[in-house]
PDB file of N, CA and C in Angstrom:
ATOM      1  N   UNK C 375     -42.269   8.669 -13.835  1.00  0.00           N
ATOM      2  CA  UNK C 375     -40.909   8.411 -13.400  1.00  0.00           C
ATOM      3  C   UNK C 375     -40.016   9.550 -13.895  1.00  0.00           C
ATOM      4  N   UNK C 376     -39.123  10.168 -12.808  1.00  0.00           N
ATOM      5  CA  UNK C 376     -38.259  11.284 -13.303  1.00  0.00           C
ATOM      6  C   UNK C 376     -37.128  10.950 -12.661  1.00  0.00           C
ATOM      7  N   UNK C 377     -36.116  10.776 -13.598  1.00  0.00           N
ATOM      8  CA  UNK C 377     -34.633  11.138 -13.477  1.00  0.00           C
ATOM      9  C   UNK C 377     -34.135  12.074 -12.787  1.00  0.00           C
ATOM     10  N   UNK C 378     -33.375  12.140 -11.822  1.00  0.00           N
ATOM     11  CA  UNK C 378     -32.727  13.038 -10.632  1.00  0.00           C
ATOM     12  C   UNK C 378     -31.366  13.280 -11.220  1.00  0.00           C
ATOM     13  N   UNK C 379     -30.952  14.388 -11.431  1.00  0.00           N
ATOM     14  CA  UNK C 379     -29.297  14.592 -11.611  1.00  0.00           C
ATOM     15  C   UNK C 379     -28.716  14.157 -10.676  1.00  0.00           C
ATOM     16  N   UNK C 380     -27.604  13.310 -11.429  1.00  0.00           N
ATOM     17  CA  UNK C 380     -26.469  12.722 -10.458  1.00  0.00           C
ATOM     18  C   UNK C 380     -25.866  13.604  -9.580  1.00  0.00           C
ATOM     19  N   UNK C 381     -26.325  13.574  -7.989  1.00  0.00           N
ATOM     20  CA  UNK C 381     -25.481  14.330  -7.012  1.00  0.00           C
ATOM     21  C   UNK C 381     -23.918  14.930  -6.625  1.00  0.00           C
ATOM     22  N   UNK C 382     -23.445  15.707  -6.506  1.00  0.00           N
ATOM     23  CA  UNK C 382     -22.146  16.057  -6.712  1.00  0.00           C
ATOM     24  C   UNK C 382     -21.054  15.215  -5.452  1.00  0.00           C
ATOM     25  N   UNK C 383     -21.641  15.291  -4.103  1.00  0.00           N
ATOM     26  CA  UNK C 383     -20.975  14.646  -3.032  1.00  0.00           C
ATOM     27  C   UNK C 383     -21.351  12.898  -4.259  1.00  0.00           C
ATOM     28  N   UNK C 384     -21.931  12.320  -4.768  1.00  0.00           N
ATOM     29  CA  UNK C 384     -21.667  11.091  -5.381  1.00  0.00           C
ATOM     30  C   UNK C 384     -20.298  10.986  -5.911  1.00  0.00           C
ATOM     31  N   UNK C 385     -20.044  12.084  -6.716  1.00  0.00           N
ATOM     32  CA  UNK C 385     -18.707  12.226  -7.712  1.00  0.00           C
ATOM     33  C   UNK C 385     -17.434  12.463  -6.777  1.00  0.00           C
ATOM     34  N   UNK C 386     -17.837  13.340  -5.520  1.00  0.00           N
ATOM     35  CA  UNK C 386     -16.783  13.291  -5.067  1.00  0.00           C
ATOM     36  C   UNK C 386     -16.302  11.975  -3.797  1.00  0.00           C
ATOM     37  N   UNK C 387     -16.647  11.269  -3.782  1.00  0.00           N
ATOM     38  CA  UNK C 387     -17.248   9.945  -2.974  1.00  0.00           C
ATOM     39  C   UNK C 387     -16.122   8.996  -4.114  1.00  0.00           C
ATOM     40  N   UNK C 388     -16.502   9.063  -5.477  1.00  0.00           N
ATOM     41  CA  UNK C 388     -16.152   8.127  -6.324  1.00  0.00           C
ATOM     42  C   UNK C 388     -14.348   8.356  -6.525  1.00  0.00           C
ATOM     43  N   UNK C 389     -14.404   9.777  -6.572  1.00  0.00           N
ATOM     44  CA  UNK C 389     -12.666  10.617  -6.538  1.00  0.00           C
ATOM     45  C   UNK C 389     -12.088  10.059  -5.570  1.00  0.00           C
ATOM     46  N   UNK C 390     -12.614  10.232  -4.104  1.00  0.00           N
ATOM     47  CA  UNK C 390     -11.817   9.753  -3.177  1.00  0.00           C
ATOM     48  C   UNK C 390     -11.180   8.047  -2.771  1.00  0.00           C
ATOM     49  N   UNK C 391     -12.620   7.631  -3.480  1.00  0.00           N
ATOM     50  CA  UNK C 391     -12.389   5.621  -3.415  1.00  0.00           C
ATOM     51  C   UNK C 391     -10.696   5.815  -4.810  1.00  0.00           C
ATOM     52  N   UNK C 392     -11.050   6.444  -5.299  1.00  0.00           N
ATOM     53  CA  UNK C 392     -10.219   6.199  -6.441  1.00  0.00           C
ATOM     54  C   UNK C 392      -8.916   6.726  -6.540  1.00  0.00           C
ATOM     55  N   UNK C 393      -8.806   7.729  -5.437  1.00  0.00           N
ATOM     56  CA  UNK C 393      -7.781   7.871  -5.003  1.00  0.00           C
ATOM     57  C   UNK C 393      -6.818   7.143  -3.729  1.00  0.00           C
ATOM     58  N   UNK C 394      -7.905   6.415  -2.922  1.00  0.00           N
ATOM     59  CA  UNK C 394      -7.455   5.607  -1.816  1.00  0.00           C
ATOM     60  C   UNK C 394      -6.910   4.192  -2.567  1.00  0.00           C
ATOM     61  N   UNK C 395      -7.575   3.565  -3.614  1.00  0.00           N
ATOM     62  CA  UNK C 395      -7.389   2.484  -4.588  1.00  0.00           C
ATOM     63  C   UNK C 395      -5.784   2.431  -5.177  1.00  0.00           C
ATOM     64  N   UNK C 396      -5.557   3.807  -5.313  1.00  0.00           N
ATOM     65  CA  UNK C 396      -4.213   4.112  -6.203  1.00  0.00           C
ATOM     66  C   UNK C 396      -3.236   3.908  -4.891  1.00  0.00           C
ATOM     67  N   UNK C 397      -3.869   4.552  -3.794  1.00  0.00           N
ATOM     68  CA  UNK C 397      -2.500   4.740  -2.966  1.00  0.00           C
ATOM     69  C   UNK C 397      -2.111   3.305  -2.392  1.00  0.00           C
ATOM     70  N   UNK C 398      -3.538   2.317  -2.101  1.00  0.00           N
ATOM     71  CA  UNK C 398      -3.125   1.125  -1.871  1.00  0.00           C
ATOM     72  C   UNK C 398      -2.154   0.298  -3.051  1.00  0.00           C
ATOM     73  N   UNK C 399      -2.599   0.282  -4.481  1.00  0.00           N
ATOM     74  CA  UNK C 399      -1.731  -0.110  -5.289  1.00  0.00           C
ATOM     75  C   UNK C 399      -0.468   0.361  -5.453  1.00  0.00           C
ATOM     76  N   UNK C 400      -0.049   1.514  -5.208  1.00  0.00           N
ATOM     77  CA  UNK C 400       1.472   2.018  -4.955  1.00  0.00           C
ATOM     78  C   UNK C 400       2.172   1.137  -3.662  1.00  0.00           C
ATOM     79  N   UNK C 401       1.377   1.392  -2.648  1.00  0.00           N
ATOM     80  CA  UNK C 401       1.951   0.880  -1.678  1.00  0.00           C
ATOM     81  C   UNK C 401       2.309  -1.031  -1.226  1.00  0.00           C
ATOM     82  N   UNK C 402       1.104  -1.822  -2.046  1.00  0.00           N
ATOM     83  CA  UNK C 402       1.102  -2.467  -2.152  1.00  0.00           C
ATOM     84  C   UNK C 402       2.891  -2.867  -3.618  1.00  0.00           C
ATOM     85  N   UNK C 403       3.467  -2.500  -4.064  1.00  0.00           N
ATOM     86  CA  UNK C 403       3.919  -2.149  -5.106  1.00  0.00           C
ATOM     87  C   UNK C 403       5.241  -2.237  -4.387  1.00  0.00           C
ATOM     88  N   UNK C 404       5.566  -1.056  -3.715  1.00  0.00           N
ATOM     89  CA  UNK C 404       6.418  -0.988  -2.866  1.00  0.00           C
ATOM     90  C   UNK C 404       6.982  -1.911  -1.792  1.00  0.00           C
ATOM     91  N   UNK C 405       6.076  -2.828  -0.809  1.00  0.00           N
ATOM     92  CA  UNK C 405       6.437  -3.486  -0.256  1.00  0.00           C
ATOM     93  C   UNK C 405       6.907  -4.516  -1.035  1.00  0.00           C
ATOM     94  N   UNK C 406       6.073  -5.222  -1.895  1.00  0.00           N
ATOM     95  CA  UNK C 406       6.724  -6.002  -3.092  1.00  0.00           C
ATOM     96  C   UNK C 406       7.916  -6.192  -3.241  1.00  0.00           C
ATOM     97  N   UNK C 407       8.289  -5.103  -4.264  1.00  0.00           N
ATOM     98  CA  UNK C 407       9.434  -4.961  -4.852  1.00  0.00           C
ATOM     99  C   UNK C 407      10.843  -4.605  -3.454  1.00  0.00           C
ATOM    100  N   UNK C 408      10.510  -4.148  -2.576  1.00  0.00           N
ATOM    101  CA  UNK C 408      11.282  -3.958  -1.399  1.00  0.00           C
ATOM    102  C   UNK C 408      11.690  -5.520  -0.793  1.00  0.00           C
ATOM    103  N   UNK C 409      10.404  -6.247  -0.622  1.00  0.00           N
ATOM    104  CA  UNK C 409      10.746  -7.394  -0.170  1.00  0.00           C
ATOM    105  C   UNK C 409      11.401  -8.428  -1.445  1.00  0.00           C
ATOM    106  N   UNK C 410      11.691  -8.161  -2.673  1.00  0.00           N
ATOM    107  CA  UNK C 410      11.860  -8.674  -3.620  1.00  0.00           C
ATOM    108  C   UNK C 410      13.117  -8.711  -3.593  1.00  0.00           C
ATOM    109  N   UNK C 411      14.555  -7.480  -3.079  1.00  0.00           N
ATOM    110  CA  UNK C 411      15.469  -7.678  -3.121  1.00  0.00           C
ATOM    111  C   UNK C 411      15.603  -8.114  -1.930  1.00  0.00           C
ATOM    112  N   UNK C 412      15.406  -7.739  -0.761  1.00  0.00           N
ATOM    113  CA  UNK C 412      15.678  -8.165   0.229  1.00  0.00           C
ATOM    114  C   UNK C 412      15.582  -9.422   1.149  1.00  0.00           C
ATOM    115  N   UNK C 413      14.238 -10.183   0.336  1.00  0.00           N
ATOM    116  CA  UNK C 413      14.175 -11.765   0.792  1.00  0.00           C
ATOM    117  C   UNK C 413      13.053 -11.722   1.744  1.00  0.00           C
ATOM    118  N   UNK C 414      13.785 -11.062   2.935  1.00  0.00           N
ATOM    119  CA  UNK C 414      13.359 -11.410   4.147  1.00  0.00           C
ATOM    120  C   UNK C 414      13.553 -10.070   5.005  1.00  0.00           C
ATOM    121  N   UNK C 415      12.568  -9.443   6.499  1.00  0.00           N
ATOM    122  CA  UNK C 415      12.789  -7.847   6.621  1.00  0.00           C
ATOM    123  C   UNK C 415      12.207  -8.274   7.660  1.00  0.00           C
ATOM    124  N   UNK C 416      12.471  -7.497   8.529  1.00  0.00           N
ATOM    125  CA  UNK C 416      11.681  -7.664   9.868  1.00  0.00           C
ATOM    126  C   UNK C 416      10.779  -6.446   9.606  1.00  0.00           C
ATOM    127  N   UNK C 417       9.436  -6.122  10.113  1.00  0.00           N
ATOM    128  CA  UNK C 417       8.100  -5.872   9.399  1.00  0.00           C
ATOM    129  C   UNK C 417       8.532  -4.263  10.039  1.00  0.00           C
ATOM    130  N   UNK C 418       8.899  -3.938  10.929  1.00  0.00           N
ATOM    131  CA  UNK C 418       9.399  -2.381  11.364  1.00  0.00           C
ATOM    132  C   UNK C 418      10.581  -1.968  10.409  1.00  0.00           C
ATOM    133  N   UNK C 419      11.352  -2.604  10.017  1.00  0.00           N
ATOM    134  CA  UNK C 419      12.040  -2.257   8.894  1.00  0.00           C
ATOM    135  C   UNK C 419      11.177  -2.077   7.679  1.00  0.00           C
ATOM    136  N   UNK C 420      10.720  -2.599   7.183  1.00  0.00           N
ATOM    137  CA  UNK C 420       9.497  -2.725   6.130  1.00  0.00           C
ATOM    138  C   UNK C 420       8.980  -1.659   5.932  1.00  0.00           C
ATOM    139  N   UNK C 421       8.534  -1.251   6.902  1.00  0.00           N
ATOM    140  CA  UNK C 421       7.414  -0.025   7.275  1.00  0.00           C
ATOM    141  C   UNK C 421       8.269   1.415   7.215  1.00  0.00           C
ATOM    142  N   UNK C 422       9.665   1.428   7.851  1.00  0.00           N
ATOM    143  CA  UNK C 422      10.243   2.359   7.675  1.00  0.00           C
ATOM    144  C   UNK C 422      10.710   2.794   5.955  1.00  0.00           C
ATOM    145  N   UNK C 423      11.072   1.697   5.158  1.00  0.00           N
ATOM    146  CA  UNK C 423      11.651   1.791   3.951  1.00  0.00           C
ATOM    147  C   UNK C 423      10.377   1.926   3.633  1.00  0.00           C
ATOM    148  N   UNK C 424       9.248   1.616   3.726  1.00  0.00           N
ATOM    149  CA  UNK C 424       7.967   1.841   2.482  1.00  0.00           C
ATOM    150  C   UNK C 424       7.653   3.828   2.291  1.00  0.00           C
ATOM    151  N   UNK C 425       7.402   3.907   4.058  1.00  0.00           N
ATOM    152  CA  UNK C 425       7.532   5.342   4.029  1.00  0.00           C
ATOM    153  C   UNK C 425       8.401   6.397   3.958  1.00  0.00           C
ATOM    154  N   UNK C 426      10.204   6.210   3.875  1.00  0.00           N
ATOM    155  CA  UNK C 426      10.492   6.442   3.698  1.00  0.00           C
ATOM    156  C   UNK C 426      10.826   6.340   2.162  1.00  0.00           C
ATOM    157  N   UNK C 427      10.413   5.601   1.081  1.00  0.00           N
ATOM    158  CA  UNK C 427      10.234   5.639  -0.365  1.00  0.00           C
ATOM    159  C   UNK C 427       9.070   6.665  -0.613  1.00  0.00           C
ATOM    160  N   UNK C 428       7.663   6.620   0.049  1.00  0.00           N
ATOM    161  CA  UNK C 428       6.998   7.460  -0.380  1.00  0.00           C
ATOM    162  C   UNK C 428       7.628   8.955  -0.426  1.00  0.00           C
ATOM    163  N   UNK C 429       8.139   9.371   0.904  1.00  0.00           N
ATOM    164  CA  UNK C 429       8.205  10.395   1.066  1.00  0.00           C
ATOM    165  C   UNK C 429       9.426  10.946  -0.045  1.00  0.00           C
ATOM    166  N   UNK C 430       9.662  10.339  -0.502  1.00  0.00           N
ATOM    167  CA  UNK C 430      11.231  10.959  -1.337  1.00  0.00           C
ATOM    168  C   UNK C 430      10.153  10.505  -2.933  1.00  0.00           C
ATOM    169  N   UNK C 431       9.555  10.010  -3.249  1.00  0.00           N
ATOM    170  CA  UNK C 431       8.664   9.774  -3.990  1.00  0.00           C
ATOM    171  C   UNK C 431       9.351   8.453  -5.086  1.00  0.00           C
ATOM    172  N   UNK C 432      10.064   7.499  -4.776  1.00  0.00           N
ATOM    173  CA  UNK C 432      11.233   6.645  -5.317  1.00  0.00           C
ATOM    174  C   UNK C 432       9.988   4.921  -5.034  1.00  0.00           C
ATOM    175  N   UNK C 433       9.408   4.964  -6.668  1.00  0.00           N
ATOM    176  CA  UNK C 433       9.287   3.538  -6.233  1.00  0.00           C
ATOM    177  C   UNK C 433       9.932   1.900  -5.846  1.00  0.00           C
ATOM    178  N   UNK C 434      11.278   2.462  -6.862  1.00  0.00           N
ATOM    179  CA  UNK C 434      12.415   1.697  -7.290  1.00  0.00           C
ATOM    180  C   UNK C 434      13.152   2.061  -8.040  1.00  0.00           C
ATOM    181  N   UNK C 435      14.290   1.664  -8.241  1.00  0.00           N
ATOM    182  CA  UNK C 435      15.730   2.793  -9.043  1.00  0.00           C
ATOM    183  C   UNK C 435      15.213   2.852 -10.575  1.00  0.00           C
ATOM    184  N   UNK C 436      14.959   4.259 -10.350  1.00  0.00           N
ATOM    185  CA  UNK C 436      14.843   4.619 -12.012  1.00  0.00           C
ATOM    186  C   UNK C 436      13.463   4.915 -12.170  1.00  0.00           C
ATOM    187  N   UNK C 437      12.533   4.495 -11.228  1.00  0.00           N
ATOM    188  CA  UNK C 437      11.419   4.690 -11.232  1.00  0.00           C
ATOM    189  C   UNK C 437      10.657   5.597 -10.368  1.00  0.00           C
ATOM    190  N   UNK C 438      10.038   7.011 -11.029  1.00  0.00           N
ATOM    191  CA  UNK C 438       9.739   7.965 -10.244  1.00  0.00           C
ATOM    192  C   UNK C 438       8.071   7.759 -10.154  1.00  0.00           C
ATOM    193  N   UNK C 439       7.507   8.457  -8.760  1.00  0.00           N
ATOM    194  CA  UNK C 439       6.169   9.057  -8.635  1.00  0.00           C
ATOM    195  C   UNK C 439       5.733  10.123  -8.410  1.00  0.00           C
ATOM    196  N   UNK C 440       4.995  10.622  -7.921  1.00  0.00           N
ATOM    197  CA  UNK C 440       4.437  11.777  -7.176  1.00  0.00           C
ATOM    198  C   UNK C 440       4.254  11.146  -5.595  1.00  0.00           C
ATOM    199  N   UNK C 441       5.220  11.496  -4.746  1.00  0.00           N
ATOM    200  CA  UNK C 441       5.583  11.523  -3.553  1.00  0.00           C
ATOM    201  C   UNK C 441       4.060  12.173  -2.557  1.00  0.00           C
ATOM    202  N   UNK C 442       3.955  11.295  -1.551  1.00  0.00           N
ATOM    203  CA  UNK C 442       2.546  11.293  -0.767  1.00  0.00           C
ATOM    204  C   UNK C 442       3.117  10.836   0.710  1.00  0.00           C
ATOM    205  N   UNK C 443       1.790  11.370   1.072  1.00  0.00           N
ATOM    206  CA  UNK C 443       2.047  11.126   2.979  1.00  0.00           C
ATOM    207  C   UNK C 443       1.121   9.910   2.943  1.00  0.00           C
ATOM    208  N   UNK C 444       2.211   8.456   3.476  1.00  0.00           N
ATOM    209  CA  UNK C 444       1.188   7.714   3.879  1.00  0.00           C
ATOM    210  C   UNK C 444       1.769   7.319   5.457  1.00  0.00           C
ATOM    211  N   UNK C 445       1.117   6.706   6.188  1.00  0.00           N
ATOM    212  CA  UNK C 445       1.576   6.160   7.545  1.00  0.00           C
ATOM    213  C   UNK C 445       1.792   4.630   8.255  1.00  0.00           C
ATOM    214  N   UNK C 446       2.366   4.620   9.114  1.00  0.00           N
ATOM    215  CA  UNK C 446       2.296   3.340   9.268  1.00  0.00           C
ATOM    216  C   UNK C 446       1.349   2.589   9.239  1.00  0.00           C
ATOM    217  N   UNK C 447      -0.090   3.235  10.065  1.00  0.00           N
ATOM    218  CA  UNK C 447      -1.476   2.259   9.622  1.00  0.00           C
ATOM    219  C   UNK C 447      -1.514   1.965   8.291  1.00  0.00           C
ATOM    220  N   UNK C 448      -1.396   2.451   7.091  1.00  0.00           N
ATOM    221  CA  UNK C 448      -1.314   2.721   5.734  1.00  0.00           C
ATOM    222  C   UNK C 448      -0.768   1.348   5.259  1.00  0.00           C
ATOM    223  N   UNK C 449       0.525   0.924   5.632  1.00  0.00           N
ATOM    224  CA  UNK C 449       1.590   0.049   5.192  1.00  0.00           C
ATOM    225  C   UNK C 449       1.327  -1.115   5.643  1.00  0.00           C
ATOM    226  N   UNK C 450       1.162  -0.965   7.251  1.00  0.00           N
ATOM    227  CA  UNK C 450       0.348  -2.229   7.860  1.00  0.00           C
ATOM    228  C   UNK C 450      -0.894  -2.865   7.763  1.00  0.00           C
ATOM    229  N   UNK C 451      -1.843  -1.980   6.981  1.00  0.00           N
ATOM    230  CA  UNK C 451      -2.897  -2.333   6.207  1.00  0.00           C
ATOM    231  C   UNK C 451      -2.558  -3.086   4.949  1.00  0.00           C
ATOM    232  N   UNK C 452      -1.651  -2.678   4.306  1.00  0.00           N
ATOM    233  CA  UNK C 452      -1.041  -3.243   3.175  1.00  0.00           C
ATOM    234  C   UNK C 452      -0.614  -4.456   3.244  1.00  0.00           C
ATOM    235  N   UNK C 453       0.067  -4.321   4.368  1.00  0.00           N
ATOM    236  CA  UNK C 453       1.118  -5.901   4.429  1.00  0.00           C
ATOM    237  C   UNK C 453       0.016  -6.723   4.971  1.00  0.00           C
ATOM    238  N   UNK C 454      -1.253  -6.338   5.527  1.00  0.00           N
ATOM    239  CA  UNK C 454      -1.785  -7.733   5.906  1.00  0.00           C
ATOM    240  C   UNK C 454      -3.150  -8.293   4.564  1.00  0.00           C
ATOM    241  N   UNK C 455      -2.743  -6.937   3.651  1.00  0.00           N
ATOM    242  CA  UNK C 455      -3.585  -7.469   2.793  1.00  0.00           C
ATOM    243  C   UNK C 455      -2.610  -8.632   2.056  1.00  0.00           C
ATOM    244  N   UNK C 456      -1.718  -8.121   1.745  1.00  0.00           N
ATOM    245  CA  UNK C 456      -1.114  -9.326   1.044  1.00  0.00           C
ATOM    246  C   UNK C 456      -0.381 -10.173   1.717  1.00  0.00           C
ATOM    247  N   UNK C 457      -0.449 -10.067   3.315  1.00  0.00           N
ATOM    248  CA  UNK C 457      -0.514 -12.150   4.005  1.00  0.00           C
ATOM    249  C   UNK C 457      -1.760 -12.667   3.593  1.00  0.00           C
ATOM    250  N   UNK C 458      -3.047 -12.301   3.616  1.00  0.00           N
ATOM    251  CA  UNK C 458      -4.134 -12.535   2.979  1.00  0.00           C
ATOM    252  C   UNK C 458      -4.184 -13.362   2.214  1.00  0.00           C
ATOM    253  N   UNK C 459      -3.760 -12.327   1.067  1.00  0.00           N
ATOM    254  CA  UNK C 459      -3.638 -13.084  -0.622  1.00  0.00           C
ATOM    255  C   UNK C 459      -2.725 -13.604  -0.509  1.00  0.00           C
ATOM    256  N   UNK C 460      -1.554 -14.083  -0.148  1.00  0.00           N
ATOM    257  CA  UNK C 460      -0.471 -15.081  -0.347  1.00  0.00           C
ATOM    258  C   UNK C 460       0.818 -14.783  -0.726  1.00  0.00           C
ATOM    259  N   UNK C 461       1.102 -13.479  -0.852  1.00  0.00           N
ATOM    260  CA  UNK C 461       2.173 -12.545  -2.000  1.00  0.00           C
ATOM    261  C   UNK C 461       3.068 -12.591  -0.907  1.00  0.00           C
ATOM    262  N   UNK C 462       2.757 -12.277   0.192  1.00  0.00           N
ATOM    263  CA  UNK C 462       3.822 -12.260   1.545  1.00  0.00           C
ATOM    264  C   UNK C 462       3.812 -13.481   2.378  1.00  0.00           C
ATOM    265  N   UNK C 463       4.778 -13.863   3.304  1.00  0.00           N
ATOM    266  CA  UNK C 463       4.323 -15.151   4.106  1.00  0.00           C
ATOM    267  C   UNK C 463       5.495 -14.413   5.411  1.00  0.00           C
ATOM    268  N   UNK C 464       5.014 -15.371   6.632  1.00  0.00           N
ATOM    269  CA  UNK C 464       5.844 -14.978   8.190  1.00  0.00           C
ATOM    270  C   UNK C 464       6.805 -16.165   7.927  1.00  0.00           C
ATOM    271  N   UNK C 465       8.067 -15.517   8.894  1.00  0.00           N
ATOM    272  CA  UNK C 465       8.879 -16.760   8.654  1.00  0.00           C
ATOM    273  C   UNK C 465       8.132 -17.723  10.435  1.00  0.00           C
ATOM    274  N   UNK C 466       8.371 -19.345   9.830  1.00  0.00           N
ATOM    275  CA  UNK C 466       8.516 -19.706  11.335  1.00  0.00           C
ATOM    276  C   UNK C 466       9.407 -19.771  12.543  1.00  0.00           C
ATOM    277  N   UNK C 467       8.239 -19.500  13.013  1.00  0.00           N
ATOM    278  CA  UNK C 467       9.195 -18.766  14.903  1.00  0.00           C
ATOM    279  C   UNK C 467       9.362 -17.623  15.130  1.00  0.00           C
ATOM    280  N   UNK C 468       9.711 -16.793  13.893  1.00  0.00           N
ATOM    281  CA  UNK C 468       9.929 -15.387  13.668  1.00  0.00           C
ATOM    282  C   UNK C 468       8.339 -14.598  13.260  1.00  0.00           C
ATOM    283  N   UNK C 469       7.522 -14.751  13.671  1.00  0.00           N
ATOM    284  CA  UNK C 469       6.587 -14.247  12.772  1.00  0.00           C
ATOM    285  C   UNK C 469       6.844 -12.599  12.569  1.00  0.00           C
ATOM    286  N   UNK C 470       7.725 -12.144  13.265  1.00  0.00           N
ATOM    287  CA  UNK C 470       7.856 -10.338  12.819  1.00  0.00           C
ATOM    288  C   UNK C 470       8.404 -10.531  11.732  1.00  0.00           C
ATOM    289  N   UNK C 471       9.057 -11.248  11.120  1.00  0.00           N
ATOM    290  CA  UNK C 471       9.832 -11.190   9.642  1.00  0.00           C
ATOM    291  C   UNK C 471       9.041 -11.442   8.439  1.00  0.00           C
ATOM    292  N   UNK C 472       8.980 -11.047   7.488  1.00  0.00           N
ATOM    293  CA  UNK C 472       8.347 -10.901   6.430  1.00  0.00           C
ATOM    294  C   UNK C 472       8.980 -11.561   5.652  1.00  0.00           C
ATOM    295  N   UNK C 473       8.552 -12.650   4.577  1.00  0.00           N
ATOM    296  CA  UNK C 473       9.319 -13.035   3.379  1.00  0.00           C
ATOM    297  C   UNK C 473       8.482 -12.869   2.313  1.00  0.00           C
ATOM    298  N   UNK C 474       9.067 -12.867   1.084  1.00  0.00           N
ATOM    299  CA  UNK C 474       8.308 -12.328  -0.651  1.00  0.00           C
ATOM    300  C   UNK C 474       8.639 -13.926  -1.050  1.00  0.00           C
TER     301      UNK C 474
END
């Protein structure tokens, strides 16, 4: 039995999950706290303020990041992870509106 050195595309495989992980937790972060003051957002509003926070790199007042390109698939991936988990809910009748 012989041990194979750990492959390099492995490591860089592991960088990239771990960088996609972070950007979901930022973003996930963002809608949050966005829907936190606001209550309630209709989900194209949502999407505009999430990416428009990335791009200025502003998670919340006072709170800085390192500013990234994400997109609307990006955000809308986000928001349906957390109708999922329960963190977000639709209003009824309205389902474009988002509530925290």
């Amino acid at each position: 039995l012989r041990l194979l050195p750990q492959q390099r595309y492995l490591r860089t495989e592991r960088a990239e999950v771990s960088a996609l992980e972070r950007k979901r937790n930022v973003l996930c972060c963002l809608i949050t706290r966005i829907l936190k003051v606001e209550k309630q957002l209709h989900m194209d509003n949502l999407v505009f303020r999430v990416i428009d926070a990335c791009q200025k790199g502003e998670l919340g007042p006072g709170v800085q990041f390192l500013s990234f390109c994400c997109h609307s698939v990006d955000v809308l991936s986000c928001i349906l992870h957390l109708l999922n988990q329960g963190y977000l809910r639709r209003q009824e009748g309205r389902p474009h509106v988002l509530e925290y």
